[in-house]
Structures are given as C-alpha cells and as structure tokens.
PDB file of C-alpha atoms in Angstrom:
ATOM      1  CA  ARG U   1      48.252  63.369  34.955  1.00 76.00           C
ATOM      2  CA  TYR U   2      49.340  59.858  34.104  1.00 84.00           C
ATOM      3  CA  THR U   3      52.736  58.608  32.969  1.00 88.00           C
ATOM      4  CA  ASP U   4      53.203  56.578  29.820  1.00 93.00           C
ATOM      5  CA  GLY U   5      54.340  52.963  29.713  1.00 93.00           C
ATOM      6  CA  GLY U   6      58.071  52.393  29.371  1.00 95.00           C
ATOM      7  CA  ILE U   7      60.427  50.683  26.924  1.00 97.00           C
ATOM      8  CA  VAL U   8      61.735  47.132  27.445  1.00 97.00           C
ATOM      9  CA  THR U   9      64.550  45.827  25.230  1.00 97.00           C
ATOM     10  CA  PHE U  10      65.912  42.269  25.177  1.00 96.00           C
ATOM     11  CA  THR U  11      69.104  41.685  23.169  1.00 97.00           C
ATOM     12  CA  SER U  12      71.172  38.566  22.522  1.00 96.00           C
ATOM     13  CA  ASP U  13      74.248  39.066  20.352  1.00 95.00           C
ATOM     14  CA  THR U  14      75.068  35.387  19.801  1.00 95.00           C
ATOM     15  CA  GLY U  15      71.962  33.361  20.715  1.00 94.00           C
ATOM     16  CA  SER U  16      68.216  33.495  21.260  1.00 95.00           C
ATOM     17  CA  VAL U  17      65.907  35.473  23.512  1.00 95.00           C
ATOM     18  CA  VAL U  18      63.669  33.269  25.690  1.00 93.00           C
ATOM     19  CA  LEU U  19      60.615  34.436  27.581  1.00 92.00           C
ATOM     20  CA  GLY U  20      59.729  31.382  29.645  1.00 91.00           C
ATOM     21  CA  SER U  21      56.298  30.199  30.684  1.00 90.00           C
ATOM     22  CA  GLY U  22      56.545  32.011  34.006  1.00 91.00           C
ATOM     23  CA  GLY U  23      57.887  35.226  32.489  1.00 93.00           C
ATOM     24  CA  ALA U  24      55.855  38.403  32.067  1.00 95.00           C
ATOM     25  CA  VAL U  25      56.566  41.758  30.423  1.00 96.00           C
ATOM     26  CA  ASN U  26      54.250  44.692  31.074  1.00 96.00           C
ATOM     27  CA  VAL U  27      54.639  48.066  29.321  1.00 97.00           C
ATOM     28  CA  SER U  28      51.058  49.140  29.979  1.00 95.00           C
ATOM     29  CA  ALA U  29      50.017  52.638  30.989  1.00 94.00           C
ATOM     30  CA  PRO U  30      47.731  53.307  33.963  1.00 91.00           C
ATOM     31  CA  ALA U  31      44.100  52.516  33.187  1.00 86.00           C
ATOM     32  CA  GLY U  32      43.125  56.130  33.803  1.00 85.00           C
ATOM     33  CA  GLY U  33      45.323  57.502  31.035  1.00 87.00           C
ATOM     34  CA  GLY U  34      48.703  57.487  29.317  1.00 90.00           C
ATOM     35  CA  GLN U  35      50.213  55.819  26.269  1.00 94.00           C
ATOM     36  CA  ALA U  36      51.417  52.240  26.376  1.00 96.00           C
ATOM     37  CA  GLY U  37      55.116  51.527  25.871  1.00 96.00           C
ATOM     38  CA  THR U  38      57.266  49.432  23.546  1.00 98.00           C
ATOM     39  CA  LEU U  39      58.808  45.957  23.674  1.00 98.00           C
ATOM     40  CA  ASN U  40      61.923  45.423  21.524  1.00 98.00           C
ATOM     41  CA  VAL U  41      63.495  41.990  20.936  1.00 97.00           C
ATOM     42  CA  SER U  42      66.798  41.508  19.069  1.00 97.00           C
ATOM     43  CA  ALA U  43      68.475  38.142  18.483  1.00 96.00           C
ATOM     44  CA  GLN U  44      70.148  38.480  15.107  1.00 95.00           C
ATOM     45  CA  ALA U  45      71.902  35.103  15.407  1.00 95.00           C
ATOM     46  CA  GLY U  46      69.014  33.255  17.063  1.00 95.00           C
ATOM     47  CA  SER U  47      65.264  33.296  17.585  1.00 94.00           C
ATOM     48  CA  PHE U  48      62.590  34.526  19.962  1.00 93.00           C
ATOM     49  CA  ASP U  49      61.248  31.684  22.116  1.00 90.00           C
ATOM     50  CA  PHE U  50      57.995  33.076  23.425  1.00 86.00           C
ATOM     51  CA  GLN U  51      56.033  31.249  26.133  1.00 88.00           C
ATOM     52  CA  GLY U  52      55.237  33.914  28.729  1.00 91.00           C
ATOM     53  CA  SER U  53      52.811  36.827  28.823  1.00 92.00           C
ATOM     54  CA  ILE U  54      53.141  40.378  27.522  1.00 95.00           C
ATOM     55  CA  LEU U  55      50.890  43.372  28.105  1.00 96.00           C
ATOM     56  CA  GLY U  56      50.760  46.740  26.357  1.00 96.00           C
ATOM     57  CA  ARG U  57      47.440  48.211  27.419  1.00 95.00           C
ATOM     58  CA  ALA U  58      46.738  51.951  27.303  1.00 94.00           C
ATOM     59  CA  GLY U  59      44.444  54.388  29.048  1.00 87.00           C
ATOM     60  CA  ALA U  60      41.076  55.025  27.420  1.00 83.00           C
ATOM     61  CA  GLY U  61      41.520  56.538  23.963  1.00 84.00           C
ATOM     62  CA  ARG U  62      45.332  56.487  24.111  1.00 91.00           C
ATOM     63  CA  ARG U  63      47.989  54.675  22.079  1.00 93.00           C
ATOM     64  CA  THR U  64      48.390  50.946  22.767  1.00 96.00           C
ATOM     65  CA  GLY U  65      51.625  48.946  22.783  1.00 97.00           C
ATOM     66  CA  SER U  66      54.274  48.676  20.059  1.00 98.00           C
ATOM     67  CA  PHE U  67      56.531  45.696  19.308  1.00 98.00           C
ATOM     68  CA  THR U  68      59.700  45.159  17.267  1.00 98.00           C
ATOM     69  CA  LEU U  69      61.432  41.852  16.507  1.00 98.00           C
ATOM     70  CA  ASP U  70      64.812  41.437  14.770  1.00 98.00           C
ATOM     71  CA  THR U  71      65.910  37.787  14.675  1.00 97.00           C
ATOM     72  CA  ALA U  72      67.476  35.170  12.435  1.00 96.00           C
ATOM     73  CA  GLY U  73      64.089  33.452  12.371  1.00 92.00           C
ATOM     74  CA  VAL U  74      61.022  32.275  14.283  1.00 92.00           C
ATOM     75  CA  ALA U  75      59.654  28.814  15.000  1.00 87.00           C
ATOM     76  CA  GLY U  76      58.378  27.243  11.793  1.00 89.00           C
ATOM     77  CA  GLY U  77      58.979  30.516   9.981  1.00 92.00           C
ATOM     78  CA  ALA U  78      55.431  31.577  10.951  1.00 95.00           C
ATOM     79  CA  LEU U  79      54.368  34.746  12.747  1.00 96.00           C
ATOM     80  CA  GLY U  80      50.834  33.625  13.676  1.00 95.00           C
ATOM     81  CA  ALA U  81      51.567  32.529  17.255  1.00 93.00           C
ATOM     82  CA  ILE U  82      53.419  35.746  18.075  1.00 95.00           C
ATOM     83  CA  ASP U  83      50.695  37.869  16.471  1.00 97.00           C
ATOM     84  CA  THR U  84      48.017  36.058  18.494  1.00 96.00           C
ATOM     85  CA  ALA U  85      49.859  36.814  21.745  1.00 95.00           C
ATOM     86  CA  LEU U  86      50.375  40.441  20.720  1.00 96.00           C
ATOM     87  CA  ASN U  87      46.679  40.804  19.912  1.00 97.00           C
ATOM     88  CA  ALA U  88      45.751  39.474  23.352  1.00 96.00           C
ATOM     89  CA  GLY U  89      48.289  41.773  25.026  1.00 96.00           C
ATOM     90  CA  SER U  90      46.987  44.909  23.249  1.00 96.00           C
ATOM     91  CA  PHE U  91      50.119  45.522  21.168  1.00 97.00           C
ATOM     92  CA  THR U  92      47.987  46.987  18.404  1.00 97.00           C
ATOM     93  CA  GLU U  93      49.698  50.319  17.605  1.00 97.00           C
ATOM     94  CA  SER U  94      52.767  49.081  15.746  1.00 98.00           C
ATOM     95  CA  ARG U  95      54.507  45.787  14.874  1.00 98.00           C
ATOM     96  CA  GLN U  96      57.774  45.564  13.009  1.00 98.00           C
ATOM     97  CA  TYR U  97      59.382  42.234  12.131  1.00 98.00           C
ATOM     98  CA  ARG U  98      62.754  41.656  10.541  1.00 97.00           C
ATOM     99  CA  LEU U  99      63.600  37.996   9.855  1.00 97.00           C
ATOM    100  CA  ARG U 100      67.189  37.692   8.652  1.00 96.00           C
ATOM    101  CA  SER U 101      67.084  34.156   7.232  1.00 95.00           C
ATOM    102  CA  GLY U 102      64.588  31.692   5.788  1.00 94.00           C
ATOM    103  CA  ASN U 103      61.079  32.014   4.430  1.00 96.00           C
ATOM    104  CA  VAL U 104      58.351  33.789   6.402  1.00 97.00           C
ATOM    105  CA  ILE U 105      54.631  33.021   6.668  1.00 97.00           C
ATOM    106  CA  VAL U 106      52.131  35.566   7.971  1.00 98.00           C
ATOM    107  CA  ASP U 107      49.343  33.261   9.120  1.00 96.00           C
ATOM    108  CA  GLY U 108      46.450  33.605  11.548  1.00 93.00           C
ATOM    109  CA  SER U 109      45.208  37.087  12.409  1.00 97.00           C
ATOM    110  CA  ALA U 110      47.215  40.208  13.241  1.00 98.00           C
ATOM    111  CA  VAL U 111      45.706  43.482  14.482  1.00 98.00           C
ATOM    112  CA  SER U 112      48.030  46.503  14.339  1.00 98.00           C
ATOM    113  CA  HIS U 113      47.630  50.002  12.900  1.00 97.00           C
ATOM    114  CA  LEU U 114      51.150  49.741  11.470  1.00 98.00           C
ATOM    115  CA  TYR U 115      52.362  46.306  10.392  1.00 98.00           C
ATOM    116  CA  ARG U 116      55.772  45.839   8.788  1.00 98.00           C
ATOM    117  CA  ALA U 117      57.449  42.487   7.983  1.00 98.00           C
ATOM    118  CA  THR U 118      60.678  41.861   6.083  1.00 97.00           C
ATOM    119  CA  ALA U 119      62.291  38.591   4.977  1.00 96.00           C
ATOM    120  CA  ASP U 120      65.979  39.357   4.368  1.00 95.00           C
ATOM    121  CA  GLN U 121      66.962  36.101   2.628  1.00 93.00           C
ATOM    122  CA  GLY U 122      63.757  34.284   1.739  1.00 94.00           C
ATOM    123  CA  SER U 123      60.231  34.599   0.476  1.00 96.00           C
ATOM    124  CA  LEU U 124      57.226  35.954   2.355  1.00 97.00           C
ATOM    125  CA  THR U 125      53.749  34.438   2.073  1.00 98.00           C
ATOM    126  CA  VAL U 126      50.540  35.784   3.587  1.00 98.00           C
ATOM    127  CA  THR U 127      47.831  33.216   4.263  1.00 98.00           C
ATOM    128  CA  GLY U 128      45.956  35.023   7.056  1.00 97.00           C
ATOM    129  CA  THR U 129      44.681  38.501   7.935  1.00 98.00           C
ATOM    130  CA  ILE U 130      46.554  41.711   8.693  1.00 98.00           C
ATOM    131  CA  ASP U 131      44.087  44.210  10.126  1.00 98.00           C
ATOM    132  CA  ALA U 132      45.528  47.735  10.207  1.00 98.00           C
ATOM    133  CA  SER U 133      42.133  49.415   9.912  1.00 97.00           C
ATOM    134  CA  GLY U 134      40.946  52.108  12.277  1.00 94.00           C
ATOM    135  CA  THR U 135      39.456  55.546  12.622  1.00 93.00           C
ATOM    136  CA  THR U 136      41.896  56.530   9.877  1.00 94.00           C
ATOM    137  CA  GLY U 137      43.583  54.168   7.451  1.00 94.00           C
ATOM    138  CA  GLY U 138      46.524  52.083   8.576  1.00 96.00           C
ATOM    139  CA  THR U 139      49.893  51.133   7.083  1.00 98.00           C
ATOM    140  CA  ILE U 140      50.994  47.677   5.894  1.00 98.00           C
ATOM    141  CA  GLU U 141      54.501  47.168   4.506  1.00 98.00           C
ATOM    142  CA  LEU U 142      55.717  43.730   3.393  1.00 98.00           C
ATOM    143  CA  ALA U 143      59.064  43.056   1.721  1.00 97.00           C
ATOM    144  CA  ALA U 144      61.042  39.963   0.782  1.00 96.00           C
ATOM    145  CA  ASN U 145      64.406  39.300  -0.827  1.00 95.00           C
ATOM    146  CA  GLY U 146      62.644  36.429  -2.590  1.00 95.00           C
ATOM    147  CA  SER U 147      59.054  36.221  -3.777  1.00 96.00           C
ATOM    148  CA  LEU U 148      56.093  37.847  -2.053  1.00 97.00           C
ATOM    149  CA  VAL U 149      52.846  35.891  -2.296  1.00 98.00           C
ATOM    150  CA  LEU U 150      49.344  36.756  -1.127  1.00 98.00           C
ATOM    151  CA  ALA U 151      47.586  33.393  -1.063  1.00 98.00           C
ATOM    152  CA  SER U 152      43.895  32.796  -1.576  1.00 97.00           C
ATOM    153  CA  GLY U 153      42.041  33.909   1.557  1.00 97.00           C
ATOM    154  CA  ALA U 154      44.700  36.443   2.566  1.00 98.00           C
ATOM    155  CA  LEU U 155      43.339  39.826   3.682  1.00 98.00           C
ATOM    156  CA  LEU U 156      45.328  43.053   4.022  1.00 98.00           C
ATOM    157  CA  ASP U 157      43.007  45.654   5.569  1.00 98.00           C
ATOM    158  CA  ALA U 158      44.272  49.251   5.789  1.00 98.00           C
ATOM    159  CA  SER U 159      40.815  50.811   5.536  1.00 97.00           C
ATOM    160  CA  GLY U 160      39.622  53.744   7.622  1.00 96.00           C
ATOM    161  CA  ASP U 161      36.365  55.180   8.893  1.00 95.00           C
ATOM    162  CA  ASP U 162      37.483  58.700   7.961  1.00 95.00           C
ATOM    163  CA  PHE U 163      40.282  60.520   6.168  1.00 93.00           C
ATOM    164  CA  SER U 164      43.427  61.522   8.040  1.00 94.00           C
ATOM    165  CA  HIS U 165      44.096  65.184   8.877  1.00 91.00           C
ATOM    166  CA  ALA U 166      46.048  65.266   5.609  1.00 91.00           C
ATOM    167  CA  GLY U 167      42.967  64.059   3.714  1.00 91.00           C
ATOM    168  CA  LYS U 168      44.381  60.623   2.986  1.00 92.00           C
ATOM    169  CA  GLY U 169      43.498  56.987   3.462  1.00 93.00           C
ATOM    170  CA  GLY U 170      45.806  54.131   4.410  1.00 95.00           C
ATOM    171  CA  SER U 171      48.675  52.586   2.478  1.00 97.00           C
ATOM    172  CA  ILE U 172      49.859  49.117   1.506  1.00 98.00           C
ATOM    173  CA  SER U 173      53.371  48.507   0.155  1.00 98.00           C
ATOM    174  CA  LEU U 174      54.396  45.127  -1.296  1.00 97.00           C
ATOM    175  CA  THR U 175      57.988  44.460  -2.406  1.00 96.00           C
ATOM    176  CA  ALA U 176      59.425  41.315  -3.984  1.00 95.00           C
ATOM    177  CA  GLY U 177      63.119  41.008  -4.810  1.00 93.00           C
ATOM    178  CA  ALA U 178      64.223  43.544  -2.209  1.00 91.00           C
ATOM    179  CA  GLN U 179      67.938  44.243  -2.350  1.00 84.00           C
ATOM    180  CA  ARG U 180      70.299  42.511   0.051  1.00 83.00           C
ATOM    181  CA  ASN U 181      73.871  43.768   0.128  1.00 80.00           C
ATOM    182  CA  GLY U 182      73.215  45.413  -3.206  1.00 78.00           C
ATOM    183  CA  LEU U 183      72.068  42.150  -4.852  1.00 76.00           C
ATOM    184  CA  ILE U 184      68.601  41.297  -6.179  1.00 81.00           C
ATOM    185  CA  ASP U 185      67.076  37.821  -6.532  1.00 84.00           C
ATOM    186  CA  ALA U 186      66.222  37.790 -10.237  1.00 81.00           C
ATOM    187  CA  SER U 187      63.813  34.865  -9.703  1.00 86.00           C
ATOM    188  CA  ALA U 188      61.652  36.788  -7.205  1.00 93.00           C
ATOM    189  CA  LEU U 189      57.986  37.249  -8.115  1.00 94.00           C
ATOM    190  CA  LEU U 190      55.211  39.432  -6.732  1.00 95.00           C
ATOM    191  CA  ASP U 191      52.068  37.279  -6.794  1.00 96.00           C
ATOM    192  CA  LEU U 192      48.591  38.462  -5.709  1.00 96.00           C
ATOM    193  CA  ARG U 193      46.506  35.356  -6.167  1.00 97.00           C
ATOM    194  CA  SER U 194      42.806  34.887  -6.733  1.00 97.00           C
ATOM    195  CA  GLY U 195      40.909  35.068  -3.440  1.00 97.00           C
ATOM    196  CA  ALA U 196      43.327  37.540  -1.833  1.00 98.00           C
ATOM    197  CA  THR U 197      41.927  40.939  -0.825  1.00 98.00           C
ATOM    198  CA  LEU U 198      43.515  44.343  -0.267  1.00 98.00           C
ATOM    199  CA  ASP U 199      41.193  46.887   1.364  1.00 98.00           C
ATOM    200  CA  LEU U 200      42.070  50.593   1.133  1.00 97.00           C
ATOM    201  CA  ARG U 201      38.583  52.056   1.412  1.00 96.00           C
ATOM    202  CA  VAL U 202      37.574  55.061   3.489  1.00 95.00           C
ATOM    203  CA  ALA U 203      34.012  54.833   4.768  1.00 94.00           C
ATOM    204  CA  ALA U 204      33.549  58.630   4.680  1.00 93.00           C
ATOM    205  CA  ASN U 205      34.455  58.774   0.978  1.00 93.00           C
ATOM    206  CA  THR U 206      31.863  60.406  -1.290  1.00 92.00           C
ATOM    207  CA  ALA U 207      31.770  61.497  -4.928  1.00 91.00           C
ATOM    208  CA  ASP U 208      32.884  64.972  -3.796  1.00 92.00           C
ATOM    209  CA  SER U 209      35.868  63.794  -1.725  1.00 90.00           C
ATOM    210  CA  PRO U 210      38.510  64.073  -4.498  1.00 88.00           C
ATOM    211  CA  PHE U 211      37.449  67.669  -5.175  1.00 82.00           C
ATOM    212  CA  LEU U 212      38.019  68.408  -1.473  1.00 84.00           C
ATOM    213  CA  GLY U 213      41.529  66.985  -1.627  1.00 86.00           C
ATOM    214  CA  GLN U 214      40.477  63.780   0.130  1.00 89.00           C
ATOM    215  CA  LEU U 215      41.882  60.570  -1.347  1.00 91.00           C
ATOM    216  CA  THR U 216      41.409  56.942  -0.365  1.00 93.00           C
ATOM    217  CA  GLY U 217      44.331  54.560   0.158  1.00 95.00           C
ATOM    218  CA  THR U 218      47.443  53.966  -1.918  1.00 96.00           C
ATOM    219  CA  LEU U 219      48.927  50.670  -3.110  1.00 97.00           C
ATOM    220  CA  HIS U 220      52.653  50.417  -3.929  1.00 97.00           C
ATOM    221  CA  LEU U 221      53.852  47.338  -5.860  1.00 96.00           C
ATOM    222  CA  ARG U 222      57.586  46.729  -6.325  1.00 94.00           C
ATOM    223  CA  ALA U 223      59.260  43.825  -8.128  1.00 92.00           C
ATOM    224  CA  PRO U 224      62.512  43.236 -10.048  1.00 90.00           C
ATOM    225  CA  ARG U 225      62.694  43.332 -13.832  1.00 84.00           C
ATOM    226  CA  ASN U 226      62.223  40.069 -15.672  1.00 78.00           C
ATOM    227  CA  ALA U 227      65.120  38.280 -17.372  1.00 74.00           C
ATOM    228  CA  ALA U 228      64.377  39.938 -20.723  1.00 76.00           C
ATOM    229  CA  GLN U 229      64.383  43.384 -19.064  1.00 77.00           C
ATOM    230  CA  THR U 230      61.001  44.077 -20.693  1.00 81.00           C
ATOM    231  CA  ASP U 231      58.657  44.018 -17.708  1.00 85.00           C
ATOM    232  CA  LEU U 232      58.396  43.625 -13.948  1.00 89.00           C
ATOM    233  CA  ALA U 233      58.318  40.190 -12.319  1.00 90.00           C
ATOM    234  CA  LEU U 234      54.696  40.709 -11.409  1.00 92.00           C
ATOM    235  CA  ALA U 235      52.170  37.901 -11.812  1.00 92.00           C
ATOM    236  CA  PRO U 236      48.728  38.837 -13.155  1.00 92.00           C
ATOM    237  CA  LEU U 237      46.795  40.643 -10.405  1.00 92.00           C
ATOM    238  CA  GLN U 238      44.066  38.139  -9.642  1.00 94.00           C
ATOM    239  CA  GLY U 239      43.179  39.337  -6.120  1.00 95.00           C
ATOM    240  CA  SER U 240      40.627  42.013  -5.204  1.00 97.00           C
ATOM    241  CA  ILE U 241      41.833  45.590  -4.629  1.00 97.00           C
ATOM    242  CA  LEU U 242      39.189  47.689  -2.894  1.00 97.00           C
ATOM    243  CA  GLY U 243      39.072  51.474  -2.684  1.00 94.00           C
ATOM    244  CA  ALA U 244      42.563  52.394  -3.895  1.00 94.00           C
ATOM    245  CA  SER U 245      42.892  55.983  -5.137  1.00 93.00           C
ATOM    246  CA  SER U 246      46.190  55.088  -6.821  1.00 93.00           C
ATOM    247  CA  ILE U 247      48.243  51.988  -7.622  1.00 92.00           C
ATOM    248  CA  LEU U 248      51.954  52.560  -8.202  1.00 92.00           C
ATOM    249  CA  ALA U 249      54.272  49.920  -9.671  1.00 84.00           C
TER     250      ALA U 249
END
C-alpha cells in the first residue's frame, strides 16, 4: 500500500505569500500509487509571489494535485503564469481561485478537471483555454461581481469521453453581477463573444443516450436584471456552444 500526498497551507493575515526562486513545495504521492495532495495559499490582504517549484504528481491512475488561492490579487491581474506552473507540476485535479479585489484575466492555458475562479470586486475576462475535459466531463465555474466576458478565441472545455456513473456530462457555470455583501453591480454584463467556444460534448453520446437517461453537459448562465427590470444583462450569445443538453439562465 502507498500513502497519499499531504496538505500544505501557507497563510499571511496582513501581507503576501512568497515562494522564492529556491523554494519548492511537493505534495506528490509515491510513483507506485496513492493520491496527490493539496496546496492552499491564503493572503487576503496581499498577493501570491510565485517563483519556485511545486509538484503534485500522483501514482498511475490516481488523483493528481489540487490547489486553492485566496488573495487580494495576483500580478497583473492575470492567472496565466500560475496556471502554467500548476500544469507543469501536475496540479490537474482541482483549482480554485478567489481574487478579492481588481479585475481578473484567465489567459494562457489551464488544465484542471475542476476549475473555479471568482472576482469579488471586479470583472473577469477569459482570453485563453480552460481544459477540464477527461474520461468524464469536468466542471468550470466562473463568477464576477462585475462583468464576465469570454473573448474571441477563449475556450472552455468540460467535455468527456464517456458519461459519469450518474449518466451525465460536464458542467459550465458563468455568473456576472455576483452579490458582494448583499449588493449587485447593476452595470455588470455577461458577454459570450463571437469566436469563444464552450464544449460540453460527450464522445459516447448517441441518438439513444437520452432514452437511457444519459445526458450531455449543462450550461448555467447568471446575470443581473437590466435597469428596466425587463430582461437579464446578457449580451447576445455570439460564441459557439457545443453539446449542451440544457442551457439554464
């Protein structure tokens, strides 16, 4: 038998968390087996200065590393550099980001079966790729107090090779105008622009799948009401939505 990787938590109550160029964090499991562990970083009044190396490898066929980040912000407001390091370190099971101030950009490429990002006081824009695909469909959850924009070229991939044990595909949830202290930004807009793609397909899906209780992925769209209280603050859906069994707004 093999033990699983452990849990490492870094917390700064009043400043930033710094992982210097010579620093290394390893929550890997033994190569022969075991689940990888979790790295948690909390700096609610500061940032995460990341220069070192992190590893979250797992034994063959087991769960890879998970990562959580709760900070006031990140350098340039962009998550691409952190996601690149997490990809290289095999933190591909779960990533959860909470940015408490400023706008957030999801750029570059992120690979994680669960990917969650929240902008508490700003807007969130996706310009890159979030790949949550896998043997079964993944989960992508994005929320912003301000607007949420999927720019041209953005790809959210929660597709799966097969249905889950519950007969379901993946899920994507997009929220603009998320409440903060009970208040909603009335100017927030949910904007899926031309050239953006959301993939909720299941490769094993056939014409008979719905009759067997097997459904492809689900898309949830949430936005505040417009000023006239007649509609949602949702721009025309100009992006491509692939393989969704249901779209809820």
